[in-house]
Every structure is written in C-alpha cells, then in structure tokens.
XYZ file of C-alpha atoms in Angstrom:
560
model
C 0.000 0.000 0.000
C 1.174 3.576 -1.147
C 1.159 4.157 3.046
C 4.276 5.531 3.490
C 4.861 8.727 1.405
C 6.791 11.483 1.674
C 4.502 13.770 0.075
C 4.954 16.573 2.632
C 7.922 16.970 1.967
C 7.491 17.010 -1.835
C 4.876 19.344 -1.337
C 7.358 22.278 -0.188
C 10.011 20.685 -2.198
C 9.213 19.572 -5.145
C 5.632 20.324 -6.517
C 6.460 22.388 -9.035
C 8.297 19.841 -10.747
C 5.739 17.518 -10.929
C 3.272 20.336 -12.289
C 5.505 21.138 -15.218
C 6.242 17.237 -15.839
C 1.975 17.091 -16.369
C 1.960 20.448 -18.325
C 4.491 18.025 -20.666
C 2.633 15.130 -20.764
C -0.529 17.524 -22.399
C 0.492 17.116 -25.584
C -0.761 13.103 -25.280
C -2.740 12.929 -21.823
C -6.208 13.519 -21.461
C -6.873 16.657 -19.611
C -8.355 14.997 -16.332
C -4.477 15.025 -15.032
C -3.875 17.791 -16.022
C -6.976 19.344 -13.909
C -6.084 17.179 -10.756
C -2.589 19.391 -10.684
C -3.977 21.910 -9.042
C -5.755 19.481 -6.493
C -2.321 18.193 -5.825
C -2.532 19.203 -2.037
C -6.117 17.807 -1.454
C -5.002 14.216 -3.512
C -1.400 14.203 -1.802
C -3.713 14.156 1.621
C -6.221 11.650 0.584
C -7.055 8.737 3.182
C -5.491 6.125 1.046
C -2.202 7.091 2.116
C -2.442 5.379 5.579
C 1.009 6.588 7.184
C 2.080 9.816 8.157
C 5.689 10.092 6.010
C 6.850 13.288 7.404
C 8.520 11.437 10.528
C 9.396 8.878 9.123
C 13.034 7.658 7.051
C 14.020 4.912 5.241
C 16.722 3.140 3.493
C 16.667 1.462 0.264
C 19.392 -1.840 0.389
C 19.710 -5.116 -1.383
C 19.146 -8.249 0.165
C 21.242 -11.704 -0.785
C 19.270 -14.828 -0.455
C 20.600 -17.845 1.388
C 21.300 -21.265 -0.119
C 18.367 -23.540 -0.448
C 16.320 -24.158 3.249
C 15.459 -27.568 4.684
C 12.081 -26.939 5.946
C 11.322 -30.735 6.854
C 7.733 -30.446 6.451
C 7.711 -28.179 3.179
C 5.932 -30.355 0.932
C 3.835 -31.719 3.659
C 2.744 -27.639 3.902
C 1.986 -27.823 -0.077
C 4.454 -24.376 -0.157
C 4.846 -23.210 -4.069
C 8.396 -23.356 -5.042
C 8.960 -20.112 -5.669
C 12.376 -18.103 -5.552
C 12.086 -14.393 -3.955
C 14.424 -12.017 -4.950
C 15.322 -9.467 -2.012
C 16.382 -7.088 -4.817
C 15.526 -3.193 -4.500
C 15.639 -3.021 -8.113
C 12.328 -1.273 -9.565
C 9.981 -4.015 -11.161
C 8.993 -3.836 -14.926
C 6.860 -0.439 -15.212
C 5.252 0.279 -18.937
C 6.692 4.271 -18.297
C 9.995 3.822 -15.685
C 10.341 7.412 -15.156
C 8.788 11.052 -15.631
C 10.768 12.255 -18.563
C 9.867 9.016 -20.587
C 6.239 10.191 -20.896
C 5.612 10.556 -24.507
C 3.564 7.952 -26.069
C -0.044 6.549 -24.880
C -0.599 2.991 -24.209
C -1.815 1.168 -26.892
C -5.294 -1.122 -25.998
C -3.467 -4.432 -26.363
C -0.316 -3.314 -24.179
C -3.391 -1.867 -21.659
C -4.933 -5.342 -21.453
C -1.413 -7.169 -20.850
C -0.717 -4.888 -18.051
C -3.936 -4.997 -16.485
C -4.199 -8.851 -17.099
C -1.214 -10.122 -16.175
C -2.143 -11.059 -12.435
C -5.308 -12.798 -13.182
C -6.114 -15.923 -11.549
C -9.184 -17.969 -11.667
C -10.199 -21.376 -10.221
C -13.544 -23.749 -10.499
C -13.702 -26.307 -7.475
C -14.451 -29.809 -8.201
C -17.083 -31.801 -6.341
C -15.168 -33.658 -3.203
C -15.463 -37.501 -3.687
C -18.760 -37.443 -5.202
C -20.742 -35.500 -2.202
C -23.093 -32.812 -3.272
C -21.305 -29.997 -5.547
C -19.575 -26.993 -3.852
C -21.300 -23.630 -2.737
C -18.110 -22.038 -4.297
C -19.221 -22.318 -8.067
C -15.930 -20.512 -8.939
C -13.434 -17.287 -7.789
C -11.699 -14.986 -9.938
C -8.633 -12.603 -8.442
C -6.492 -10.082 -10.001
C -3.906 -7.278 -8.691
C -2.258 -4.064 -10.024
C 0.661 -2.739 -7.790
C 1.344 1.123 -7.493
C 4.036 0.493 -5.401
C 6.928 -0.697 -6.381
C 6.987 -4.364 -5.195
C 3.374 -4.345 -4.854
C 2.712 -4.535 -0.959
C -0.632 -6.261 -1.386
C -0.600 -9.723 -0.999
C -4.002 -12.321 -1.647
C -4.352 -16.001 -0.496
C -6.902 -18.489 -1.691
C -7.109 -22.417 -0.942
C -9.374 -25.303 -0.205
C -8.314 -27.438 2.818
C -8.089 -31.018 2.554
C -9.132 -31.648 5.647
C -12.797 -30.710 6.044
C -13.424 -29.127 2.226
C -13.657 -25.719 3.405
C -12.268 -23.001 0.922
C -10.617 -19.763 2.383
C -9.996 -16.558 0.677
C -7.933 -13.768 1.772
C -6.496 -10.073 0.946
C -3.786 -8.559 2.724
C -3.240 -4.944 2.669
C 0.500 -4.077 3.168
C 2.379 -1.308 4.438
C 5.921 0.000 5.374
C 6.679 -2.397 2.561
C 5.591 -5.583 1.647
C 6.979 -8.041 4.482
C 4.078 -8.741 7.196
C 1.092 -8.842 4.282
C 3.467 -11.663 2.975
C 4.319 -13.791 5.769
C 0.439 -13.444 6.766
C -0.665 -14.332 3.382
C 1.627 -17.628 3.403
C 0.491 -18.124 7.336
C -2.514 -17.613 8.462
C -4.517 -20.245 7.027
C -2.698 -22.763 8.725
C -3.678 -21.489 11.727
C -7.329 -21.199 11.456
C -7.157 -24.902 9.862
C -5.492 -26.492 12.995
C -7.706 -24.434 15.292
C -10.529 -25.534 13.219
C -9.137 -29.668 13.389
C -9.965 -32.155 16.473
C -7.883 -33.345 18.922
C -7.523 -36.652 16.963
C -6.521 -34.903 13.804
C -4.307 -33.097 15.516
C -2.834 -36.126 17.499
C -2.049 -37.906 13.954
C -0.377 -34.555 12.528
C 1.806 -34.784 15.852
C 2.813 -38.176 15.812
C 3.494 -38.100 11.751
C 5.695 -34.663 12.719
C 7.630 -36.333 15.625
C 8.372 -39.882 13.518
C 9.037 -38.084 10.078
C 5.845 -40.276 8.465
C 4.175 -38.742 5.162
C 0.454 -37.700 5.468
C -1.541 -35.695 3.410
C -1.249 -31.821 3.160
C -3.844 -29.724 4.943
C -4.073 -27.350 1.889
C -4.629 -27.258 -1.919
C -3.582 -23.652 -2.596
C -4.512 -21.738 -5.679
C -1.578 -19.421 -6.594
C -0.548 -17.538 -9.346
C 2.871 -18.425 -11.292
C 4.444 -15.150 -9.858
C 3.264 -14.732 -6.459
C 6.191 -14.798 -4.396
C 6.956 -16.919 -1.198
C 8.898 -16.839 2.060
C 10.793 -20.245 0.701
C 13.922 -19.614 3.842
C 11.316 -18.564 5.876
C 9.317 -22.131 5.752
C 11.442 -24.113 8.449
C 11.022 -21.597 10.666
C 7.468 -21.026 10.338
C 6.383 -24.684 10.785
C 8.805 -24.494 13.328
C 6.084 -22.183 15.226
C 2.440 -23.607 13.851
C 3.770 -27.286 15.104
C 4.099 -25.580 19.171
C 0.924 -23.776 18.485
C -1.347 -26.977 17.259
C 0.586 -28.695 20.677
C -0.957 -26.248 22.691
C -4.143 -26.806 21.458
C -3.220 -30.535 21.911
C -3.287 -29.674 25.619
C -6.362 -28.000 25.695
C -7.950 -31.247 24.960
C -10.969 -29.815 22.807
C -12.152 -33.384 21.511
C -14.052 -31.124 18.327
C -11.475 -28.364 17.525
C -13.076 -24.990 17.901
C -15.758 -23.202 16.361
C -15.070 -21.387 12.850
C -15.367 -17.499 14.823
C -13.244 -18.680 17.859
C -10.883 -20.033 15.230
C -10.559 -17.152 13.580
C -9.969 -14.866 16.395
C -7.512 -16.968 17.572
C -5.385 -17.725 14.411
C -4.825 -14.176 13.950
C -4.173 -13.156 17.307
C -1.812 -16.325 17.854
C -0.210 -15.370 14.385
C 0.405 -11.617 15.147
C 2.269 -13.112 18.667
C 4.389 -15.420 16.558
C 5.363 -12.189 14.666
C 6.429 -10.330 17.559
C 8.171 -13.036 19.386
C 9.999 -14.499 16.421
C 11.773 -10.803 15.452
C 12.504 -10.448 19.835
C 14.547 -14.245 19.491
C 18.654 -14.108 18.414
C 19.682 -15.923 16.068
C 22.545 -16.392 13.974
C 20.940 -17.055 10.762
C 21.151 -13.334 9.293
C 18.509 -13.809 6.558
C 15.856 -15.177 9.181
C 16.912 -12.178 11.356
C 16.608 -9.460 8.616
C 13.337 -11.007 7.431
C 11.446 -11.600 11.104
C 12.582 -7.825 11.652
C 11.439 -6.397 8.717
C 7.841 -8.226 9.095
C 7.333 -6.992 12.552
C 8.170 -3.153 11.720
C 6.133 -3.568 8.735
C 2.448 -3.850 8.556
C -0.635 -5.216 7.250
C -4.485 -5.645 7.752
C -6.465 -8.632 6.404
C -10.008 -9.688 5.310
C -10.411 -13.234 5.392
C -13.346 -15.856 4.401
C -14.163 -19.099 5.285
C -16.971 -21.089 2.733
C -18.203 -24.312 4.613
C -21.696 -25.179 2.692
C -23.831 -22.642 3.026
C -21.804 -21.265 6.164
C -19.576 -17.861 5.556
C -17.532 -16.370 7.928
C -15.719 -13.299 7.358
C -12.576 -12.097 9.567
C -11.414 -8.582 9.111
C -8.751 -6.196 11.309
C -8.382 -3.636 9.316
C -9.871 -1.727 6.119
C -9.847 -4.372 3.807
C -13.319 -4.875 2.380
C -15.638 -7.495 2.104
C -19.341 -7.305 0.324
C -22.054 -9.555 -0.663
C -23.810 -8.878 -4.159
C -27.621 -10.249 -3.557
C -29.938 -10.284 -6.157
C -33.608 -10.114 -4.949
C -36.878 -11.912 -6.525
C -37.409 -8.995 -8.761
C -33.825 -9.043 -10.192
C -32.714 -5.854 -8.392
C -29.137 -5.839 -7.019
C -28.046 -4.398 -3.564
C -24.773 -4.726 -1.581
C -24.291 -6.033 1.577
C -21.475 -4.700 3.640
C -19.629 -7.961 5.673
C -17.104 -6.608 7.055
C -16.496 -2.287 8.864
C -13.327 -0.312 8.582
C -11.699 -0.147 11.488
C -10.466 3.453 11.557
C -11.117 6.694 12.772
C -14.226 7.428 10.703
C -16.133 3.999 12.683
C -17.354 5.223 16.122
C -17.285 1.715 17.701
C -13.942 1.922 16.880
C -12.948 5.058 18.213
C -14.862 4.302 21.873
C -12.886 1.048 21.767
C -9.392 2.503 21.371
C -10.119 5.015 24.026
C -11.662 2.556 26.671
C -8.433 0.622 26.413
C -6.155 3.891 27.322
C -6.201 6.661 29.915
C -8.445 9.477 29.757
C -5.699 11.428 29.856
C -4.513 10.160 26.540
C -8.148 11.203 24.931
C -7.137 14.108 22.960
C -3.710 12.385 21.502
C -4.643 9.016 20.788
C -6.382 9.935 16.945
C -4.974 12.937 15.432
C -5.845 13.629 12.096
C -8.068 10.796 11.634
C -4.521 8.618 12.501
C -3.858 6.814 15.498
C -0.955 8.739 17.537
C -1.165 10.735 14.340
C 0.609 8.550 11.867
C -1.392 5.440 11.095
C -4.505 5.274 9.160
C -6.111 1.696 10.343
C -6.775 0.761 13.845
C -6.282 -2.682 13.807
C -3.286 -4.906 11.936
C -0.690 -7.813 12.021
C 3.095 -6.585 12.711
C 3.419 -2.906 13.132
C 5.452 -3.550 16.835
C 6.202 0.269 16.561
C 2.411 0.722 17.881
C 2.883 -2.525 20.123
C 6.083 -2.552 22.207
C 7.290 -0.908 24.475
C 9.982 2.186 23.665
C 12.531 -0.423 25.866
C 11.753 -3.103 24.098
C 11.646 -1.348 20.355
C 15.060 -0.146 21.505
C 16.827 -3.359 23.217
C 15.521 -5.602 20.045
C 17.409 -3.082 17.328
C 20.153 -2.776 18.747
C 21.015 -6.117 19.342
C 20.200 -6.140 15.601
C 23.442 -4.851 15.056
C 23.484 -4.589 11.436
C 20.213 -2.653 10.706
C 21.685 -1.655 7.086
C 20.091 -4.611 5.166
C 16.704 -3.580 6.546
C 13.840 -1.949 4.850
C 11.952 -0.930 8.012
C 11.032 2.719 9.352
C 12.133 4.067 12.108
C 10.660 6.629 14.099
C 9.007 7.626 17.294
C 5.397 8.676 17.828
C 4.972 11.167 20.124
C 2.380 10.989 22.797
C 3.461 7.497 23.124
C 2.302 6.041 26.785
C 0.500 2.958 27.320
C 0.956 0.478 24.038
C -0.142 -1.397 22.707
C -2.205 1.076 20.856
C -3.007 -1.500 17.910
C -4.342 -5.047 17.824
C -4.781 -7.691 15.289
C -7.647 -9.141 16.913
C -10.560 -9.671 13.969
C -14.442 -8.437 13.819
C -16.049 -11.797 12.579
C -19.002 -12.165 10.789
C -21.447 -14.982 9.654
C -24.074 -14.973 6.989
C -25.668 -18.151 6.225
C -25.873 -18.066 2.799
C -29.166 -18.250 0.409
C -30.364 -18.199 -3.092
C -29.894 -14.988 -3.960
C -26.403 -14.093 -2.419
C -24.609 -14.424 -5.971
C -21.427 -13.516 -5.642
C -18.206 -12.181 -2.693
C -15.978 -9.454 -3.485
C -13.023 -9.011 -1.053
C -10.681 -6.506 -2.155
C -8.241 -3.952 -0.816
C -8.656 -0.387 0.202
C -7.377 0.529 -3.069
C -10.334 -0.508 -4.952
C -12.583 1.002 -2.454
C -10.889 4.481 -2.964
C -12.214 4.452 -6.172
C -15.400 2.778 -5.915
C -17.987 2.626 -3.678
C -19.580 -0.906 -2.531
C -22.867 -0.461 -4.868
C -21.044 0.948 -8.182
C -18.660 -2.084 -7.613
C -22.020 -4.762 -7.170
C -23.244 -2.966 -10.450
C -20.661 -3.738 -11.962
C -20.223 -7.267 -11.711
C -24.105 -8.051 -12.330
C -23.711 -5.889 -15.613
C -20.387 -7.874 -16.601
C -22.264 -11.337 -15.848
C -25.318 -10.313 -18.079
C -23.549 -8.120 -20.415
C -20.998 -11.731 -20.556
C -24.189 -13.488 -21.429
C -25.847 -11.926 -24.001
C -22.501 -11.366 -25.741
C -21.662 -15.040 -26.376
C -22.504 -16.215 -29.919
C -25.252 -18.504 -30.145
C -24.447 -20.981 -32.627
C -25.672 -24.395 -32.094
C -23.528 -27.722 -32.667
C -24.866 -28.438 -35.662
C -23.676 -24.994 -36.886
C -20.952 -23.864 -35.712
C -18.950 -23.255 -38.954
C -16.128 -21.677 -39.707
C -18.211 -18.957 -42.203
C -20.736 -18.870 -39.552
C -17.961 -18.049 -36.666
C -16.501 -15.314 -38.517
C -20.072 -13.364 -39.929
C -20.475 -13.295 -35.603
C -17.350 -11.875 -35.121
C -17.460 -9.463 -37.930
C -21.151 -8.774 -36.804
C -19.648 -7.837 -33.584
C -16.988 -5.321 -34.947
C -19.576 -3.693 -36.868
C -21.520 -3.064 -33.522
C -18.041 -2.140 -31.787
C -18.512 -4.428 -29.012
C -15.293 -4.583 -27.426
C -14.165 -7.718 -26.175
C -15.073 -8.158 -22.296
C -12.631 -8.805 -19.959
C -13.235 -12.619 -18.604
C -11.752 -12.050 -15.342
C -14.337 -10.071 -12.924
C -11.763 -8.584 -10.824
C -10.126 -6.904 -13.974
C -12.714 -5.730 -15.281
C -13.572 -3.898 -12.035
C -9.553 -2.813 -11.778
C -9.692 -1.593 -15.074
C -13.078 0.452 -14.105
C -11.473 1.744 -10.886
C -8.904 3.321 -12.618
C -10.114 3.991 -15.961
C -13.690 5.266 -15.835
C -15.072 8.585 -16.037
C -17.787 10.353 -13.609
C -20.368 8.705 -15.740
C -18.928 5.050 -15.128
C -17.575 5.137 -18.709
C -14.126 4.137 -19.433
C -11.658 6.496 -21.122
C -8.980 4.949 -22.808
C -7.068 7.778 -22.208
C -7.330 8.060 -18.840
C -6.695 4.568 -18.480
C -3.311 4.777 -19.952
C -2.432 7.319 -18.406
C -2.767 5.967 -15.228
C -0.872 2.825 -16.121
C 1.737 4.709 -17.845
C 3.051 6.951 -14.662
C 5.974 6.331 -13.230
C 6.060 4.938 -9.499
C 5.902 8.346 -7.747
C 3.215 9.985 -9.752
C 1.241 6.929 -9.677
C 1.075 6.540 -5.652
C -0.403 10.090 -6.150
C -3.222 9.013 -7.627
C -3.999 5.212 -7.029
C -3.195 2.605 -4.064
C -2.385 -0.661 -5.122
C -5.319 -2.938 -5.587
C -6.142 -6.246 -4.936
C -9.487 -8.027 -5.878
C -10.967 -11.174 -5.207
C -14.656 -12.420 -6.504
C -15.911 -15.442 -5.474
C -19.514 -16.817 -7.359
C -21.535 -19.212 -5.226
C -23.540 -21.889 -6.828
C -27.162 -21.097 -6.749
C -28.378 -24.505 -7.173
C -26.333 -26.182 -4.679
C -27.289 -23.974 -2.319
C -31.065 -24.371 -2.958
C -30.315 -27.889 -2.830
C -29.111 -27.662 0.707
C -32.302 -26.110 1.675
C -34.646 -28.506 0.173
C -33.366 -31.409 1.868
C -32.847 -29.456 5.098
C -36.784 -28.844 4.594
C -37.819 -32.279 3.458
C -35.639 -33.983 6.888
C-alpha cells in the first residue's frame, strides 16, 4: 500500500516539478491530469495514504538470499516453489520514469498490463458429495508500489473441504502482508481440526511419516513466497497446534473462535519471532522487517452454506444479492476499522487513559501517523519504547533492513493497535450471488454499490454477448459473420476475469462510469511516484456461489 509517502515533503520541495512534468505530458494525456494538478494538495492528503511520512526515514538496500532451506515439512505444507528475490531493483513499469512520458498505451499493451495477475479457479465436487457452494473465484492485482505490498491467499483445505480466501493490505513495505498471506490459514485450519486430527499430525511430525497436506492452494505463477522462511514457520504452527493438543478440545473450535484466535496467535508469533537471536542473518533481517512492517487482512471461510468473514483492518468485504425482482443491492460484511467507525474510536479510548483522549487519533490517525486501527506486525504501535530499543540494537546490522524508524509522540501505554478480527457470519441463500473481497485501493475508487453494479452488468452483459451458434452450426463462415457482426456493432471484447474488469473500471472510468482509454493509460503509464499520487495498489478477489447447490441444501434441510 502507497502508506508511506513522503509527500509533505514534496509538497514544499518539489511540486512544481511535478506540475511542469503534467503540463508536458498535455500534448498526449487527457486533460483529467492535467486538472487534478492543481488538487495536488487535497489528492497528496487523501485517506489512502495510511502513514504519516513526514517522521518517518528509510533506506533502500539489497538483500542476498541464502542457499536452499530444509524446511522438513515443506511439501507436507503444499508451499509453491517459488524463488524471492530481495532485490531493491524497480519491477517492470510500462513508463519507468517522468521524462519518458511521450507515447499513450496502446489497448493491447493496456490489457497485458492490467491482465497479467489474473487468476481464476472452479472447485471440483469432493469424492462425489453434493457440488460446492463455491461455483468458482476470480482474483487479479495491479501494484502502485513498487513491489506491490498487497498480498491475496486463496485455498481449499483437505481436511474438512472448506475453501478460504484472503487479501492482505500491506504497508511499510511488503513483508508482514506476505508472511500473513503464506500463514494464516494454517492457523485457522489447525484451530478448526480435532484433537484426533491433531494427534495424527503430531505423531506423523515427531516420527518423520508422510500424510496428506492440509491445503490445496490456488496461486498464481508469480506470487512470491517466504521459501527460507518455511522451516522456521512450521517451526512455530507445530508448538501452536501442541498447545491446542493440551487443551484437549475433543471437536477443535468453532469457525469465529478459530478465527480470532489464528490471527491473534499469528500476530504473537510475529512479535516473538523478530525479539529471538539468532545467527541465521537472513531469518533475522526477514522476522525484523515483518514486525516493523504492517498489514491488515479480510479473510473468508466457505463451509456449505456457512460464511464467515474475519477482518482487522480496512480491507473490504461485500455480498452482491440479487432479490426476486432481479434488483441488485450490496451487503457490507465486514467495517473499517479506523477513525471514521465510532465503535472503533470508543474502543481505542476505553483501552487507554483518559488522559490520553485528545492524543490518541490525530488527524483521523492513530498517535497521528497510522490510518487503520487494527493490523498484524506494526510492533512500533505494540512494544514498548525499551523493548523497540533493546531488540534493534542487538540487531546490530540494521543496514540490510527496509523498516522505518521513528518515534510517535504521545506514546504512553501500548499497545495502541491489535490484530484481533471483527467476525461475521451470513448463512448463505439463493440470492447471495457472488463475494468481493478486495483492498482499500479498490474502495478508494469505488464505492460498494457501483462495484455490485458492476459485476451483475459484466455477468449479463458476458451473457448476451456469447454467440449462439448451435452444434450443428458452428462453422467456420458462420464463426466469422459473428465476429465481424460484432466489430460492426463495436462491441469490445469483455474482460473474462471479474476482478479486472472492475480494476480496469477503478482506474479507468469517467464520472459517468464510462471508461476512457485515455485516462486509463495514463494511469498505467506513470511512473512509481506519480502513480502513488493518484492510485493505491489494488487487490481483488470475486468469489460466485452456486445457486443450485445452495437451494439444494435447503430442500433437503426442509424435506428432513
């Protein structure tokens, strides 16, 4: 997330050079940029930008990654093998720098860029048993920063069919949203198993027996993974699911208590693991650099017709429902938890002095710098100053860190932010058609009902488009008089993934909901600091349920 920025700065600095560098770009820009110059303050300030910069300082380093781990349990985890470079070399941009702005995006090179994170996955029916409520999901992501610090998850576990979902909103770089991402749905799944199942994972673990793999995960070719990271990591879920051994809960626990205490669990692993010396300097540099980072998370849980939703954060999650009359509404799952959510606001306050009433949220930020009140990491708004102090210096060696260092004032009594989730449940039904869980960064752009509009006109708009050509004609001649029919009537071709086609929308479309192809390319051609100026990254994930299998469940609940 574009939530460190140091925009203030740039603002007394530096804005005039960005005002001439748009006044250039006239000459093939649309003049919507050009406009937004002079609103340069009131965008600089907008609430996407989630820390305060003007404290803050960083340095940019490379990172060297180790030889090869040995996590013992890697494959056992189902882990991608998947190299991460610890480079701070800029990632491929389609316009690398300000001066290079000359030339418009053609449509194709528009559609590579905006497609090239798509993922989509149909489940398949489990052994026979009734089909899945999850009929299909669809996920994309477009980075602003550069690495993108968004992260998404999704997977189907093994062990009782249940799919998960998740979006992870990063910032101070990309660290904690990644380690959560590869984490997290471990631990819901082993707070979700039985004692027995968690007996046999035990005794398979101590003996070094093969067993199945708790998770079929659903990644894309280039998301990136924690692969050193992995020994380390099982390391802590395997004391964890021991613990809960020892509680002796012959069921497991319920889907909300699992929930809350995955992520609370996780977001103590965090903290301990960067507080523990060790030798190995790449798991030191990485444990730090996820603690001082952040992230918030929305996550979902699809049993049947059981959803539950677990949020810290301003992640989003809504329900598209389509009633009896075929009108479409949105259903908000999930609440920001910032300064602009009351509930929030009393909470922070009852857990801190009255004395500390007027400091706590300045600015709409808490202690003045951070946008969201809730999040994983972030030990700068969790330890103690003693603490913050003792671990970095015994660091040593803070130059291969990316991390930010700085020190809020009117800092008394942390921890002033938690990772504890809000959970929600909704029992599904007919009409609920479809989930979209996204990042903040769509939801700077759109609002919850333009974004439900959206995908109901892309399903029907999908529909109507398809040629209808039966078996028995489907001819070559006949193929192409379609197509040519349909560049007569300048249809162009729809986007098949859902969550670009809202991405490109986000980012592309005018105040009438229309898209601009010149806007659009503009906004994908602008190089990384411009581009933060005017768009977060944004990460998308829609998941379709299955109408019929969930009507199904209801008839034979009826008829028993």
């Amino acid at each position: 997330m574009a939530r460190i920025s140091n925009y203030i700065v740039f603002l007394k600095a530096g804005i005039k050079q960005h005002t001439d560098t748009l006044v250039r770009m006239s000459r093939t820009v649309s003049g919507w940029i050009l406009k937004s110059a002079k609103q340069s303050v009131n965008v600089i300030h907008r609430e996407k930008c989630h820390y305060s910069k003007c404290l803050l300082t960083q340095q940019q380093v490379k990172w060297r990654s180790p030889s090869k781990s040995k996590a013992v349990f890697q494959k056992w985890l189902c882990y991608p093998v998947h190299e991460i470079n610890f480079s701070g070399e800029r990632s491929f941009r389609q316009i690398s720098s300000e001066n290079d702005v000359q030339f418009l995006l053609s449509p194709s090179q528009i559609n590579y860029i905006l497609r090239a994170n798509e993922l989509s996955y149909k489940p398949v029916e489990f052994n026979g048993k009734n089909p899945s409520t999850v009929f299909k999901f669809e996920s994309n992501q477009l980075a602003s920063n550069t690495p993108c610090e968004d992260r998404r998850s999704a997977a189907t576990c093994l062990q009782t069919n249940g799919h998960f979902f998740g979006v992870f909103d990063g910032h101070a770089g990309s660290a904690c949203a990644q380690s959560v991402g590869e984490r997290l749905f471990y631990y819901i799944a082993v707070s979700l198993m039985s004692q027995k199942t968690l007996e046999d994972i035990e005794f398979a673990s101590e003996h070094m027996k093969p067993m199945l793999p708790i998770f079929q995960w659903h990644k894309h070719k280039d998301d990136h993974l924690y692969r050193e990271g992995a020994s380390l990591y099982i390391d802590h879920l395997r004391v964890y699911w021991q613990e809960l051994i020892n509680l002796d809960n012959k069921t497991g626990m319920s889907v909300d208590d699992a929930m809350v205490y995955a992520f609370q669990r996780l977001d103590s692993d965090i903290s301990l693991e960067a507080q523990v010396p060790t030798d190995n300097e790449f798991l030191r540099n990485l444990t730090l650099q996820v603690a001082f980072s952040g992230a918030t998370a929305c996550v979902s849980h699809v049993d049947g017709v059981h959803l539950h939703i677990a949020n810290a954060g301003d992640c989003r999650a809504i329900l598209g429902v389509q009633n009896d009359s075929g009108a479409w509404s949105a259903v908000p799952l999930t609440a920001d938890h910032n300064a602009f959510n009351k509930a929030e606001l009393q909470r922070l306050h009852a857990e801190h002095p009255p004395s500390e009433k007027d400091t706590i949220v300045t600015d709409n930020r808490l202690l003045g710098i951070l946008m969201p009140f809730r999040a994983f990491g972030d030990v700068l708004f969790k330890w103690s100053r003693e603490l913050q102090k003792s671990v970095l210096q015994n660091a040593c060696d803070l130059e291969p860190l990316n991390i930010y260092q700085y020190s809020p004032s009117n800092y008394h009594t942390p921890p002033y932010l938690s990772a504890e989730p809000e959970v929600t449940y909704h029992k599904l039904r007919p009409q609920d058609k479809f989930l979209i869980m996204a990042s903040d960064g769509l939801w700077d752009m759109l609002e919850s009902e333009q974004v439900v509009k959206l995908v109901a006109n892309h399903l029907s708009e999908n529909s109507l488009q398809e040629p209808k050509v039966s078996a028995q004609k489907r001819s070559l001649g006949k193929m192409y008089n379609l197509l040519l029919k349909r560049q007569s009537r300048k249809i162009p071709v729809p986007d098949q993934n859902i969550a670009t086609h809202l991405i490109r929308h986000a980012i592309g479309s005018n105040e009438d909901g229309e898209i601009e192809q010149e806007k659009l390319a503009t906004m994908l051609s602008l190089s990384e600091d411009l581009a933060r100026m005017y768009r977060d990254d944004i990460t998308v994930t829609v998941v379709f349920f299955n109408s019929s299998a969930i009507e199904s469940y209801y008839k034979e609940n009826t008829n028993s």
